[in-house]
CSV table of C-alpha atoms in Angstrom, one decimal:
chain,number,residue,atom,x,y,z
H,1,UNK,CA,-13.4,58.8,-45.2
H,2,UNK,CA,-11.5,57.3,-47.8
H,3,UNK,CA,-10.8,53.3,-48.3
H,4,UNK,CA,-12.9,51.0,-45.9
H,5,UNK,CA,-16.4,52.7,-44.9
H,6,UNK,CA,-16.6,53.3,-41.2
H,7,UNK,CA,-19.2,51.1,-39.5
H,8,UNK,CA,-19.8,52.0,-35.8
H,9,UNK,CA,-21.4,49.6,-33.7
H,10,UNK,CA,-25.0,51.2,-31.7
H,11,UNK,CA,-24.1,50.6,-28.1
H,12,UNK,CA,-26.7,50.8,-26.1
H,13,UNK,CA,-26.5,48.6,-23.1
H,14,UNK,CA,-29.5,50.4,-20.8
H,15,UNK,CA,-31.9,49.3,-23.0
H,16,UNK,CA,-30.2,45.9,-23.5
H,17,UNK,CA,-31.2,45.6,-20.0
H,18,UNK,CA,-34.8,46.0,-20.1
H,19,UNK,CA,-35.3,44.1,-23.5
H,20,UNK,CA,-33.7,41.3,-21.6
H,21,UNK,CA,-35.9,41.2,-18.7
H,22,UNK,CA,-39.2,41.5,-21.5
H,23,UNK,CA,-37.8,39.1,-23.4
H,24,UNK,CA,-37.6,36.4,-20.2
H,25,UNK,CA,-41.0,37.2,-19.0
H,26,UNK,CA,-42.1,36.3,-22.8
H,27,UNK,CA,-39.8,32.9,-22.7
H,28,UNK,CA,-42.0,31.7,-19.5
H,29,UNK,CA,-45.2,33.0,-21.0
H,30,UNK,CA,-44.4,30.9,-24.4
H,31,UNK,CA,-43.2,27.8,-22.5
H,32,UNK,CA,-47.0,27.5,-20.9
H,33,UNK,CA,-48.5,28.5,-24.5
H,34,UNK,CA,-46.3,25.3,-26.0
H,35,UNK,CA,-47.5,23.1,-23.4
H,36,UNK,CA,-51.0,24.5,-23.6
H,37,UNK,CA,-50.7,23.5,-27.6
H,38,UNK,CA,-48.7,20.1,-26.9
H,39,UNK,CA,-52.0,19.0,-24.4
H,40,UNK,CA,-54.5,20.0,-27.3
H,41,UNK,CA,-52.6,18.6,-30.1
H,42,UNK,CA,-52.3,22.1,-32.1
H,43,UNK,CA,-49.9,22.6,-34.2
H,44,UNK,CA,-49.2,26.4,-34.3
H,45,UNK,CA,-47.2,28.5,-36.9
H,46,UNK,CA,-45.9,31.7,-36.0
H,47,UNK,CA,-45.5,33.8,-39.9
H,48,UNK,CA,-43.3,36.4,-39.8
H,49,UNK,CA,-41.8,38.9,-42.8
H,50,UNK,CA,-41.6,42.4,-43.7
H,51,UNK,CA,-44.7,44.1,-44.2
H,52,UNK,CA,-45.6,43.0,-47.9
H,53,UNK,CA,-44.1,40.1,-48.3
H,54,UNK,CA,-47.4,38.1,-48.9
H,55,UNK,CA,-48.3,36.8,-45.2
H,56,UNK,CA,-52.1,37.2,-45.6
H,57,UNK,CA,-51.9,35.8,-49.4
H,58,UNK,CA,-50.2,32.5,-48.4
H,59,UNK,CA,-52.4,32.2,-45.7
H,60,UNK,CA,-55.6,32.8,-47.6
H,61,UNK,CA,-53.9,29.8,-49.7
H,62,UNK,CA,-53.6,27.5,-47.0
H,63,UNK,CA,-56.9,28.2,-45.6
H,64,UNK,CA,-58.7,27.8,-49.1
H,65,UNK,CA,-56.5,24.7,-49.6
H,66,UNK,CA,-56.3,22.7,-46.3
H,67,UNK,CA,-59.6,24.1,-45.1
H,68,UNK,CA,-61.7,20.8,-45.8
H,69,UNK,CA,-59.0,18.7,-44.2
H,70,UNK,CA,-57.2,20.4,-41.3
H,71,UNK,CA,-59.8,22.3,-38.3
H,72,UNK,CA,-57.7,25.8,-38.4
H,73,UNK,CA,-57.9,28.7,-36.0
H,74,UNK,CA,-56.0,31.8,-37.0
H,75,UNK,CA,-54.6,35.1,-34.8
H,76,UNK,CA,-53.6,38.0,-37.2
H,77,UNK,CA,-51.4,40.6,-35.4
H,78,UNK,CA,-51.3,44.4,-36.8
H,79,UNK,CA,-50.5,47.9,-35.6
H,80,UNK,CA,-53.9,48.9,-36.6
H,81,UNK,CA,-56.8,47.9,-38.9
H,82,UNK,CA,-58.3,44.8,-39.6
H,83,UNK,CA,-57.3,44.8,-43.3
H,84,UNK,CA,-56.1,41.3,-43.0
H,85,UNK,CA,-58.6,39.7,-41.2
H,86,UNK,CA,-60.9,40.8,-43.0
H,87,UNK,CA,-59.2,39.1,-46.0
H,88,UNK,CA,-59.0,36.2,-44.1
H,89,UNK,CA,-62.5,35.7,-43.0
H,90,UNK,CA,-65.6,34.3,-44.7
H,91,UNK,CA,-63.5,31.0,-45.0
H,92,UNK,CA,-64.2,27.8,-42.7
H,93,UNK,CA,-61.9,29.1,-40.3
H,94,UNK,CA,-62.3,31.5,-37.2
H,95,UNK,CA,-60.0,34.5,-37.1
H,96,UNK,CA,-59.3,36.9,-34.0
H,97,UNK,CA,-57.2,40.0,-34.8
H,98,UNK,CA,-55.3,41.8,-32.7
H,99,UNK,CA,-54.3,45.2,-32.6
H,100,UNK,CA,-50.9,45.7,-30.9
H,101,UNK,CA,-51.0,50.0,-31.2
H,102,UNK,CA,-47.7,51.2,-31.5
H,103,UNK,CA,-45.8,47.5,-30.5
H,104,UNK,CA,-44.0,46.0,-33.4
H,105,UNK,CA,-44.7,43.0,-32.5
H,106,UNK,CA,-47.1,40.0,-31.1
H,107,UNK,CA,-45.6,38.3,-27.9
H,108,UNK,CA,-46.2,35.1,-26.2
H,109,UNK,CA,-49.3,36.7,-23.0
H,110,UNK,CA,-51.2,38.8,-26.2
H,111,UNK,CA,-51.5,34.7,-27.9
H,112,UNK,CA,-52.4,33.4,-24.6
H,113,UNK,CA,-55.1,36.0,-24.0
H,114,UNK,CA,-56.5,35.4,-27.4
H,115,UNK,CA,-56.4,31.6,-27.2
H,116,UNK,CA,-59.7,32.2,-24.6
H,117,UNK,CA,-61.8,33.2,-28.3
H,118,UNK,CA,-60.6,29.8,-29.5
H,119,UNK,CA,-61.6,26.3,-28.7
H,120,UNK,CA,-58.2,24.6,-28.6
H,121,UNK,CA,-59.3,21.3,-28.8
H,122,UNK,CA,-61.3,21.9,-31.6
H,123,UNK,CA,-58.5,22.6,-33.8
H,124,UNK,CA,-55.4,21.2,-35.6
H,125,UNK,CA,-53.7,23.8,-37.2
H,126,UNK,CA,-53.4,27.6,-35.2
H,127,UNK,CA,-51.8,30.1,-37.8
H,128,UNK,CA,-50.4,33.3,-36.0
H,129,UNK,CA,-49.6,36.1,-38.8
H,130,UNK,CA,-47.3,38.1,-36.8
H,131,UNK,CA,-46.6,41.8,-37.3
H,132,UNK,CA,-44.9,42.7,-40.6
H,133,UNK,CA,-41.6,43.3,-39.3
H,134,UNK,CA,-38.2,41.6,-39.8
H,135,UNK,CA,-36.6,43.1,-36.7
H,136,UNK,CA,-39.1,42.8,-32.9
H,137,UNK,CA,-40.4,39.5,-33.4
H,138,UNK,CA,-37.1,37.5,-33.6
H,139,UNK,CA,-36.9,37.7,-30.2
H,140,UNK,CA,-40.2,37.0,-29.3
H,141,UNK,CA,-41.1,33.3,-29.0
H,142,UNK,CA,-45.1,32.5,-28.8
H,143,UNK,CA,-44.9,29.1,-28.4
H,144,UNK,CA,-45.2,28.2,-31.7
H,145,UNK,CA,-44.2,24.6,-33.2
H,146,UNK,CA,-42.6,26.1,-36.4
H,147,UNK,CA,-42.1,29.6,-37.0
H,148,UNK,CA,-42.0,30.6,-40.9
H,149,UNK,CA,-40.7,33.8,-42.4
H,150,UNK,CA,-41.7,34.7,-45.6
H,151,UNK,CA,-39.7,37.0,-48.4
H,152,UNK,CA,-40.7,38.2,-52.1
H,153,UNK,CA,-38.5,38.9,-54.7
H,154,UNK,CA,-39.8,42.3,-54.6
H,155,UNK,CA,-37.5,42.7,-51.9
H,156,UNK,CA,-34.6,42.4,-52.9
H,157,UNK,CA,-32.0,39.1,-52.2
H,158,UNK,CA,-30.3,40.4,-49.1
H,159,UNK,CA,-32.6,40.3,-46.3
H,160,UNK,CA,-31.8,37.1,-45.0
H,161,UNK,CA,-28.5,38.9,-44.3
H,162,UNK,CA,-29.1,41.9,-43.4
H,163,UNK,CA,-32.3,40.9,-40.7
H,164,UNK,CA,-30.0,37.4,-39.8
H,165,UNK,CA,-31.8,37.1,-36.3
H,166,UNK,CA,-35.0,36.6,-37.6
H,167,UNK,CA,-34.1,34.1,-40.4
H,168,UNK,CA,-31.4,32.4,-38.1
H,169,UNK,CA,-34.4,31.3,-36.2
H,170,UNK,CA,-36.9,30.6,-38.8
H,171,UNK,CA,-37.9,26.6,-39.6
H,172,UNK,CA,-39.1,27.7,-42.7
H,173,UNK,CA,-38.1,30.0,-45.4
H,174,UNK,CA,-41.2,31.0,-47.5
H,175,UNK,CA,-39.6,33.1,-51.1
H,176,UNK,CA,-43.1,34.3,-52.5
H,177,UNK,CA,-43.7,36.4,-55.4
H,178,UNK,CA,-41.4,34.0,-58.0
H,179,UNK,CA,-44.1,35.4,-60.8
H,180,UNK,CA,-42.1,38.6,-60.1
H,181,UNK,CA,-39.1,37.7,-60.0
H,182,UNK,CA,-37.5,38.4,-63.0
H,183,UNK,CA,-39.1,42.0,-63.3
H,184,UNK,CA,-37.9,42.8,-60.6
H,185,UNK,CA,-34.6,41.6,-61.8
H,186,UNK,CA,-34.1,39.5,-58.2
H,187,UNK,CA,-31.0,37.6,-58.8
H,188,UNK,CA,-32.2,33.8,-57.2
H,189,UNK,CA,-29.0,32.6,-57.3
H,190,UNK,CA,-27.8,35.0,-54.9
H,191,UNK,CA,-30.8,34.8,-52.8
H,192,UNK,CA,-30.5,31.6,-52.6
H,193,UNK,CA,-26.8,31.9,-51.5
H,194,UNK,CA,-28.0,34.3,-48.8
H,195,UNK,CA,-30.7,32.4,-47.5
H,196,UNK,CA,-28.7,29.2,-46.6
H,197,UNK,CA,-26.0,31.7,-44.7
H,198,UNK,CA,-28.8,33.1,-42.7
H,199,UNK,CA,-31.0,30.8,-42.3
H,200,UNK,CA,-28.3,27.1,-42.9
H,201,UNK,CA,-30.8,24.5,-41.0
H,202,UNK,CA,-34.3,26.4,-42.8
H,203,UNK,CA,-36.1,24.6,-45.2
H,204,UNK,CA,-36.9,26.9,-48.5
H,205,UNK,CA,-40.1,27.1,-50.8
H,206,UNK,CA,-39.6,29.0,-53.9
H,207,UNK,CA,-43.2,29.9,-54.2
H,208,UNK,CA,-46.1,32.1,-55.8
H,209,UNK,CA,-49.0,32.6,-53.5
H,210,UNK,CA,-50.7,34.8,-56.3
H,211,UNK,CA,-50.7,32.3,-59.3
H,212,UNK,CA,-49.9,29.1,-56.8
H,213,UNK,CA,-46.5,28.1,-58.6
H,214,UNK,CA,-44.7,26.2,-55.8
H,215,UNK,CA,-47.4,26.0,-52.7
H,216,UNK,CA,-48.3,22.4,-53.0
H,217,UNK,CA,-44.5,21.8,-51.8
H,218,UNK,CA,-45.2,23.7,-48.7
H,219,UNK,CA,-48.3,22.6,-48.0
H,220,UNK,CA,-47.8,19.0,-48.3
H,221,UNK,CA,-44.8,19.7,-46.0
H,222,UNK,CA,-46.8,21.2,-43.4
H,223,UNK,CA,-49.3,18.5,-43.3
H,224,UNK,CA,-46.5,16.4,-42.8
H,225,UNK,CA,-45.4,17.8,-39.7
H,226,UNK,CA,-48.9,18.0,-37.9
H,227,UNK,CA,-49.2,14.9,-39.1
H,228,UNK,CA,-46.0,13.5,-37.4
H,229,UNK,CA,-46.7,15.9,-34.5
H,230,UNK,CA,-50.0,14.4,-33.6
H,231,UNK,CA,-48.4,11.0,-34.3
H,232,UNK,CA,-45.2,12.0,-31.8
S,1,UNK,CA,-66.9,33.8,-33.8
S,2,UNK,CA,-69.5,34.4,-36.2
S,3,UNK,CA,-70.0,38.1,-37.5
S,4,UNK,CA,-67.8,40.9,-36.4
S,5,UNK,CA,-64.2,39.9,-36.4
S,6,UNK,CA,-63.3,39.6,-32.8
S,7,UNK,CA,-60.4,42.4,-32.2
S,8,UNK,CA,-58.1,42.4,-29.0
S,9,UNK,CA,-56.5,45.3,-28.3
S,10,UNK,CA,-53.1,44.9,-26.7
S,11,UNK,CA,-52.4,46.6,-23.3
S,12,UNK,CA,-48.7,46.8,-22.2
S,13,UNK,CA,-48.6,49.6,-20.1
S,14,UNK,CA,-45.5,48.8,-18.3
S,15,UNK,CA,-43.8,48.1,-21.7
S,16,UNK,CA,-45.2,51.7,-22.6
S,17,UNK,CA,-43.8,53.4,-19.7
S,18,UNK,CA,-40.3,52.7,-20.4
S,19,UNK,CA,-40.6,53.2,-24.3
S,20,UNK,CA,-41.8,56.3,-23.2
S,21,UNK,CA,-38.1,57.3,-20.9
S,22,UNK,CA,-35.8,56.3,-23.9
S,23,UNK,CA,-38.4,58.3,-26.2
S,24,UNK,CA,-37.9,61.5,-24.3
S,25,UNK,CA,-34.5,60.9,-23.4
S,26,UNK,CA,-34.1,60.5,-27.6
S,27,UNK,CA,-36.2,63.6,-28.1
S,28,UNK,CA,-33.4,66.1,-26.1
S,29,UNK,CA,-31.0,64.5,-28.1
S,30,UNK,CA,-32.8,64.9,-31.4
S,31,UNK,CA,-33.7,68.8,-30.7
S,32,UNK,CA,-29.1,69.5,-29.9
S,33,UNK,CA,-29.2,67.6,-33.3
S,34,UNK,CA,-31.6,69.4,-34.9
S,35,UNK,CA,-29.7,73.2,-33.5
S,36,UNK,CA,-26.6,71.5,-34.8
S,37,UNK,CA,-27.5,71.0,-38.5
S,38,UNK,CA,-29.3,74.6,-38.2
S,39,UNK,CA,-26.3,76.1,-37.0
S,40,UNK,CA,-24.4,74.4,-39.8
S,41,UNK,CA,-27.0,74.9,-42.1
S,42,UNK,CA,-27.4,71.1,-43.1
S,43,UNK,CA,-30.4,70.2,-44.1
S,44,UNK,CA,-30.8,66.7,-42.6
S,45,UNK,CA,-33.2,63.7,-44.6
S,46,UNK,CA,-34.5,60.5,-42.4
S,47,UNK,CA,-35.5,58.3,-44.8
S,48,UNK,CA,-37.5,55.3,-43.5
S,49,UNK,CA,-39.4,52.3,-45.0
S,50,UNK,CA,-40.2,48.8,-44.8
S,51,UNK,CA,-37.9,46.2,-46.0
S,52,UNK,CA,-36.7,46.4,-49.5
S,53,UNK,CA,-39.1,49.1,-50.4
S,54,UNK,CA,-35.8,51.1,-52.2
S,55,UNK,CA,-34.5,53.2,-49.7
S,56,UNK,CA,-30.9,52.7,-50.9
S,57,UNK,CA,-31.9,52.7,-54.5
S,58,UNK,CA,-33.5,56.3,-54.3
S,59,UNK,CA,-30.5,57.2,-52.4
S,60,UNK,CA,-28.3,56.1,-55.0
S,61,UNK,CA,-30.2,58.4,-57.8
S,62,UNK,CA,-29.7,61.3,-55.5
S,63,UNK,CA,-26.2,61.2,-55.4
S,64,UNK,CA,-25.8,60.4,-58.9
S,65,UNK,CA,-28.5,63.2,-59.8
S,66,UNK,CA,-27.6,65.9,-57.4
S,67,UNK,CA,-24.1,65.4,-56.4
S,68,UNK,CA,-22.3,67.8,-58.7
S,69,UNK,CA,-24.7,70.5,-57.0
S,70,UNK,CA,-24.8,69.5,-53.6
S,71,UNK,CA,-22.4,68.3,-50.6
S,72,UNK,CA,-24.0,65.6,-49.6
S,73,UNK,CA,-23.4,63.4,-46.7
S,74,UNK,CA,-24.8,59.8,-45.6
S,75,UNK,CA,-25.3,57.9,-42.9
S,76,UNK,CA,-26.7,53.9,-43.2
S,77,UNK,CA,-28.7,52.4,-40.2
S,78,UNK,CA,-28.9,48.3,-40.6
S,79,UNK,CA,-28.9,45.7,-38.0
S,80,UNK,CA,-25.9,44.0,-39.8
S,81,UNK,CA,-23.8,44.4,-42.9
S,82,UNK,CA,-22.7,47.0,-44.7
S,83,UNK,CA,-24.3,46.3,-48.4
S,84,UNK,CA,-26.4,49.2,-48.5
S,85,UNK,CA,-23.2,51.3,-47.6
S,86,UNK,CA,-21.4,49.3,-50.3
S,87,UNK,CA,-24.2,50.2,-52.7
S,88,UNK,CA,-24.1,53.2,-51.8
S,89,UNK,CA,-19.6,54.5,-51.9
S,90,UNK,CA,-17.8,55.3,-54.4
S,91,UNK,CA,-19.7,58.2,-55.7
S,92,UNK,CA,-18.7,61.8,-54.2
S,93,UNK,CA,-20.4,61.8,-50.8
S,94,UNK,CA,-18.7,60.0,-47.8
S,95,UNK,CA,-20.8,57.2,-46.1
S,96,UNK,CA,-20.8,56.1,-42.6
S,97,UNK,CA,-22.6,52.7,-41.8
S,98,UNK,CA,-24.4,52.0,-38.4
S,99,UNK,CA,-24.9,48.8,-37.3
S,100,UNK,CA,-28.0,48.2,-34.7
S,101,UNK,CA,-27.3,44.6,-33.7
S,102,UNK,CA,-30.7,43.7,-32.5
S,103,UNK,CA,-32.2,47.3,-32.7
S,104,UNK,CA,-35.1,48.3,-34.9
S,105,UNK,CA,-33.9,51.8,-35.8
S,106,UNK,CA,-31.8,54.4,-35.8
S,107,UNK,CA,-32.3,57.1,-32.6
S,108,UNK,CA,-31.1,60.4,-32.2
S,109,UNK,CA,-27.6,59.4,-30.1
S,110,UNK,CA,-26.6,57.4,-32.8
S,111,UNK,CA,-27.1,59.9,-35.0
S,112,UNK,CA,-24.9,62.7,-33.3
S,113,UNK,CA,-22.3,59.9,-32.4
S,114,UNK,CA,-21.7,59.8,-36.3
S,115,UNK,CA,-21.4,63.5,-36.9
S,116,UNK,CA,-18.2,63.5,-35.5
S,117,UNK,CA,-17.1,61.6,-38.6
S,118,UNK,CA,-18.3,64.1,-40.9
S,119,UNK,CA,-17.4,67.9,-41.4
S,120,UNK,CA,-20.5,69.5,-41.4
S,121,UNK,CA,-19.7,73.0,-42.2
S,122,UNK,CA,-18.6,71.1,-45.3
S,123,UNK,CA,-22.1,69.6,-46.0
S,124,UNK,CA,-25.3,71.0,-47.5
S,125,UNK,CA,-27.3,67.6,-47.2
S,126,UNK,CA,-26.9,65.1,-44.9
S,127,UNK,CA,-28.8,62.0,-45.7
S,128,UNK,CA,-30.0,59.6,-42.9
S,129,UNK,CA,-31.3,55.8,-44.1
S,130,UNK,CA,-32.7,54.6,-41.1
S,131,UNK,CA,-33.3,50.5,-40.4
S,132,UNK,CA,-36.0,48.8,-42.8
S,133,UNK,CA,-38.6,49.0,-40.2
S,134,UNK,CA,-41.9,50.8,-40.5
S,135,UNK,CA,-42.9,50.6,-37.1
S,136,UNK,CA,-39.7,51.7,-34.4
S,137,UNK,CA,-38.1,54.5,-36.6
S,138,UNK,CA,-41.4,56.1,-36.1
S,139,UNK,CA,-41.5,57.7,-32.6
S,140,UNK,CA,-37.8,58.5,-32.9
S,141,UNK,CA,-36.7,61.8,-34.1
S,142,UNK,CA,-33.2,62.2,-35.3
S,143,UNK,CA,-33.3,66.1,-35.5
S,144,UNK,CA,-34.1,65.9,-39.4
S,145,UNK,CA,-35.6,68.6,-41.3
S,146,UNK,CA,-37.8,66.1,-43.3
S,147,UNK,CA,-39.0,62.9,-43.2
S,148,UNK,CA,-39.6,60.5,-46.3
S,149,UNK,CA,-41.8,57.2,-45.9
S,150,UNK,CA,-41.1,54.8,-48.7
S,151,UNK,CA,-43.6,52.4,-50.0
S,152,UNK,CA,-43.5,50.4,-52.6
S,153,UNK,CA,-45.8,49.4,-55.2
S,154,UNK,CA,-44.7,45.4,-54.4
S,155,UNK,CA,-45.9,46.0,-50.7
S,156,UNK,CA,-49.6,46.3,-51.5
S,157,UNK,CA,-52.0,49.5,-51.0
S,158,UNK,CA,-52.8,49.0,-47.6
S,159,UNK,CA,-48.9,50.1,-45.8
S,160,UNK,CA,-50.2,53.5,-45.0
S,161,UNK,CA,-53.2,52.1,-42.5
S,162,UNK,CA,-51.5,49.6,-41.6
S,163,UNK,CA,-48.7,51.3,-40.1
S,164,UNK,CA,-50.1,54.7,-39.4
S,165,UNK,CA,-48.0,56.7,-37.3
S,166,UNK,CA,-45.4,56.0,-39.3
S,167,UNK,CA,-47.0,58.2,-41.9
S,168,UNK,CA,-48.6,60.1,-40.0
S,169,UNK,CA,-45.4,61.4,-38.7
S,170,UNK,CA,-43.9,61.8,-42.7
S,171,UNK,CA,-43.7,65.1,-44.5
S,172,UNK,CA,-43.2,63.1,-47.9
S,173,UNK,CA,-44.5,59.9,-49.3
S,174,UNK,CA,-42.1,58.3,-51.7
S,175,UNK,CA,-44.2,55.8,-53.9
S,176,UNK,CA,-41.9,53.4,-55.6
S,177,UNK,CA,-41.5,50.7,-57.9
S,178,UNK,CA,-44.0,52.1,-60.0
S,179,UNK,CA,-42.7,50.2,-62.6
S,180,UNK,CA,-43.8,46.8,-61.2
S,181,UNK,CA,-47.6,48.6,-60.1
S,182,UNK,CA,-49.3,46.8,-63.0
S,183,UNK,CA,-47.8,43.4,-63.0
S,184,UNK,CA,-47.9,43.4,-59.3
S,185,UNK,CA,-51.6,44.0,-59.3
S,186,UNK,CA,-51.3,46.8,-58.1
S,187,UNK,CA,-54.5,49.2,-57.3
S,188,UNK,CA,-53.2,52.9,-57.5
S,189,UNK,CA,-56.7,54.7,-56.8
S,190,UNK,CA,-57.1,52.9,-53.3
S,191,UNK,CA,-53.3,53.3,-52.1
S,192,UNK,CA,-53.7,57.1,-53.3
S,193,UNK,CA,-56.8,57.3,-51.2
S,194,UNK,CA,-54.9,55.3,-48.5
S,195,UNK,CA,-52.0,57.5,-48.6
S,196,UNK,CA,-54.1,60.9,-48.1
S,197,UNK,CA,-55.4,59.7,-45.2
S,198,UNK,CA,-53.0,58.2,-43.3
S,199,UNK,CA,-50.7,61.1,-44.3
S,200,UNK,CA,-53.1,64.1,-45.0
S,201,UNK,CA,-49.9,66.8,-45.1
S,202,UNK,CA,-47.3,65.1,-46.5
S,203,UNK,CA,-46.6,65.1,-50.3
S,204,UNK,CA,-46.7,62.3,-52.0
S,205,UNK,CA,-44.8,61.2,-55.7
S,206,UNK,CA,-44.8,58.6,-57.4
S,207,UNK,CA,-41.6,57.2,-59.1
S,208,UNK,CA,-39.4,54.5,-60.2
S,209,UNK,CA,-35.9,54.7,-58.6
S,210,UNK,CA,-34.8,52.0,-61.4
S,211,UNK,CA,-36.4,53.5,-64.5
S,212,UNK,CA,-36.1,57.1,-63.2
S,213,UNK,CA,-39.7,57.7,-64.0
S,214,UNK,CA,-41.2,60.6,-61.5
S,215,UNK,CA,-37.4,61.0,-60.3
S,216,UNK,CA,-37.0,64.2,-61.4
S,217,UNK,CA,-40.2,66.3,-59.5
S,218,UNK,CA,-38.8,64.9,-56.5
S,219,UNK,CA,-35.3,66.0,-56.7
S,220,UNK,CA,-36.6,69.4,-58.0
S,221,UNK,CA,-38.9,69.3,-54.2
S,222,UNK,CA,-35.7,68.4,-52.7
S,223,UNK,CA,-33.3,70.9,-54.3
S,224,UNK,CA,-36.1,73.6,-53.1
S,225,UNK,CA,-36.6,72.9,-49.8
S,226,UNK,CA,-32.5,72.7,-49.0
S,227,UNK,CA,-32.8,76.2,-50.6
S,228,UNK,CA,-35.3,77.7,-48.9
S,229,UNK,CA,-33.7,76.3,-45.9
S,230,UNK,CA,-30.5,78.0,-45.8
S,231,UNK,CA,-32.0,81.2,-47.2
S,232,UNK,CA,-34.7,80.9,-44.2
């Protein structure tokens, strides 16, 4: 095993199969949650990220930031606990968790089943923190207007290409933890490099959820695009 | 949605019933692994983790650490690239890289697809780095003799309830990056306490793959139990 390293390729058609006939089942289920938020005017944000990347901190931001100004539901998705929820909650906004068991994943009928806690037309703004996990929820539309993966420094700079499903479909690229940045000796340059392969049409916010470097980009983004989408 | 935060429980049973085919199917497979590396005496190591925990960097310190003593092998699960295989060659111990595609972990076919690149009556270790996931490496079983859960300091305190079978099912907890605990914030009594009991029997330590700090009480573990394995 000299020279070249040998990469082999997992085939594994079978289960191709059945992730295919899921993963259609989900598409219908998150074309009637799109046109459920469309009729009510919400603008909903799917996060996604590995677990630790700062989901719950940059949406503990937005809530304490946007809170006076945007109505905002908010669905947090997790194996098991309510750890984040609970972090969320005391703020203006409702939260519903959801525990998903052993799934590594939310999907579109587990958003459409919560949405009955919510009153839609009471809100502007419903924020969906996904399962931390760069890998099941690619595939798995909820009907969300922009869908926004988030990853820190801490991480390392190649996960954009090493998880390139789930950035090649983001909107948004959230880089949190900049205050760690150069501890953790995270070469930006490079990130940044590997961010616009994976992820070429993505906006990026270099950002800091923690000590709030960066987050009035994104947020005054965001309010942008409920703003346009309740104006389209 | 005042009071108790509402939680909704996710029932898929039909998505359950055919996880639960390709889990047994993957068990048989895991246990003709499992009498393989016995027979060979190769003590086989799944490591799994999160994203950018430091799977590869620990890996790298073993090699460099242990591999005048030992004949170690490695295999590399990602769902694309080959940088953590790249990271990883050019010491002594072949590497073989895996590519998933879409798929959130390694299983136990995969694995014994591979062996027929390596010589294992050649090998005393055999070193598995499954796909950053910390949710769908859990319920498959390759056939290793141990399994190591990563977490790092960066992720937060709360990875061990959060994602509970996945350390429920580890024999060792590697906690890294404990380099970056303090400026990350980090609270080491509580993720301690969450560690014992989300993973009451495995053993935990605490290290720094970068600095090397706590490196050396887990190699000595390591070094121990291949021992006892092939004298066993």
């Amino acid at each position: 095993m000299n020279g070249a390293i040998p990469t082999i390729p997992a085939g594994r058609h079978r289960t191709i199969q059945l992730q295919k006939s899921l993963l259609d089942r989900n598409a219908t289920l998150a074309a009637d949650n799109r046109e459920l938020f469309q009729r009510h005017r919400v603008f909903a944000v799917n996060f996604v990220s590995g677990p630790g990347a700062g989901k719950t901190a940059i949406i503990g931001r937005l809530l304490d930031e946007l809170g006076q100004r945007l109505r905002i539901g908010v669905i947090v998705g997790d194996l098991a606990t309510d750890n984040d929820a609970q972090r969320l909650a005391g703020r203006s906004a409702p939260v519903l968790q959801i525990t998903t068991g052993t799934l590594c994943h939310l999907d579109a009928g587990m958003v459409r089943k919560s949405l009955e806690q919510f009153r839609l037309e009471d809100l502007d703004l419903l924020i969906i923190e996904n399962v931390g996990n760069l890998v099941c929820p690619a595939g798995f539309e909820l009907g969300e207007s922009l869908r926004v993966v988030v990853t820190a420094t801490t991480e390392g700079e190649d996960k954009p290409v090493k998880y390139p499903v789930m950035f090649r479909t983001a909107d948004v690229v959230l880089l949190n933890k900049m205050d760690l940045a150069e501890v953790a000796g995270f070469d930006l340059h490079q990130a940044r490099r590997w961010i616009e392969l994976a992820a070429p049409h993505a906006l990026r916010f270099e950002m800091s959820a923690r000590t709030g470097a960066g987050v009035a980009e994104w947020h005054e983004y965001l309010e942008r695009r409920i703003h346009d989408s309740v104006a389209g």
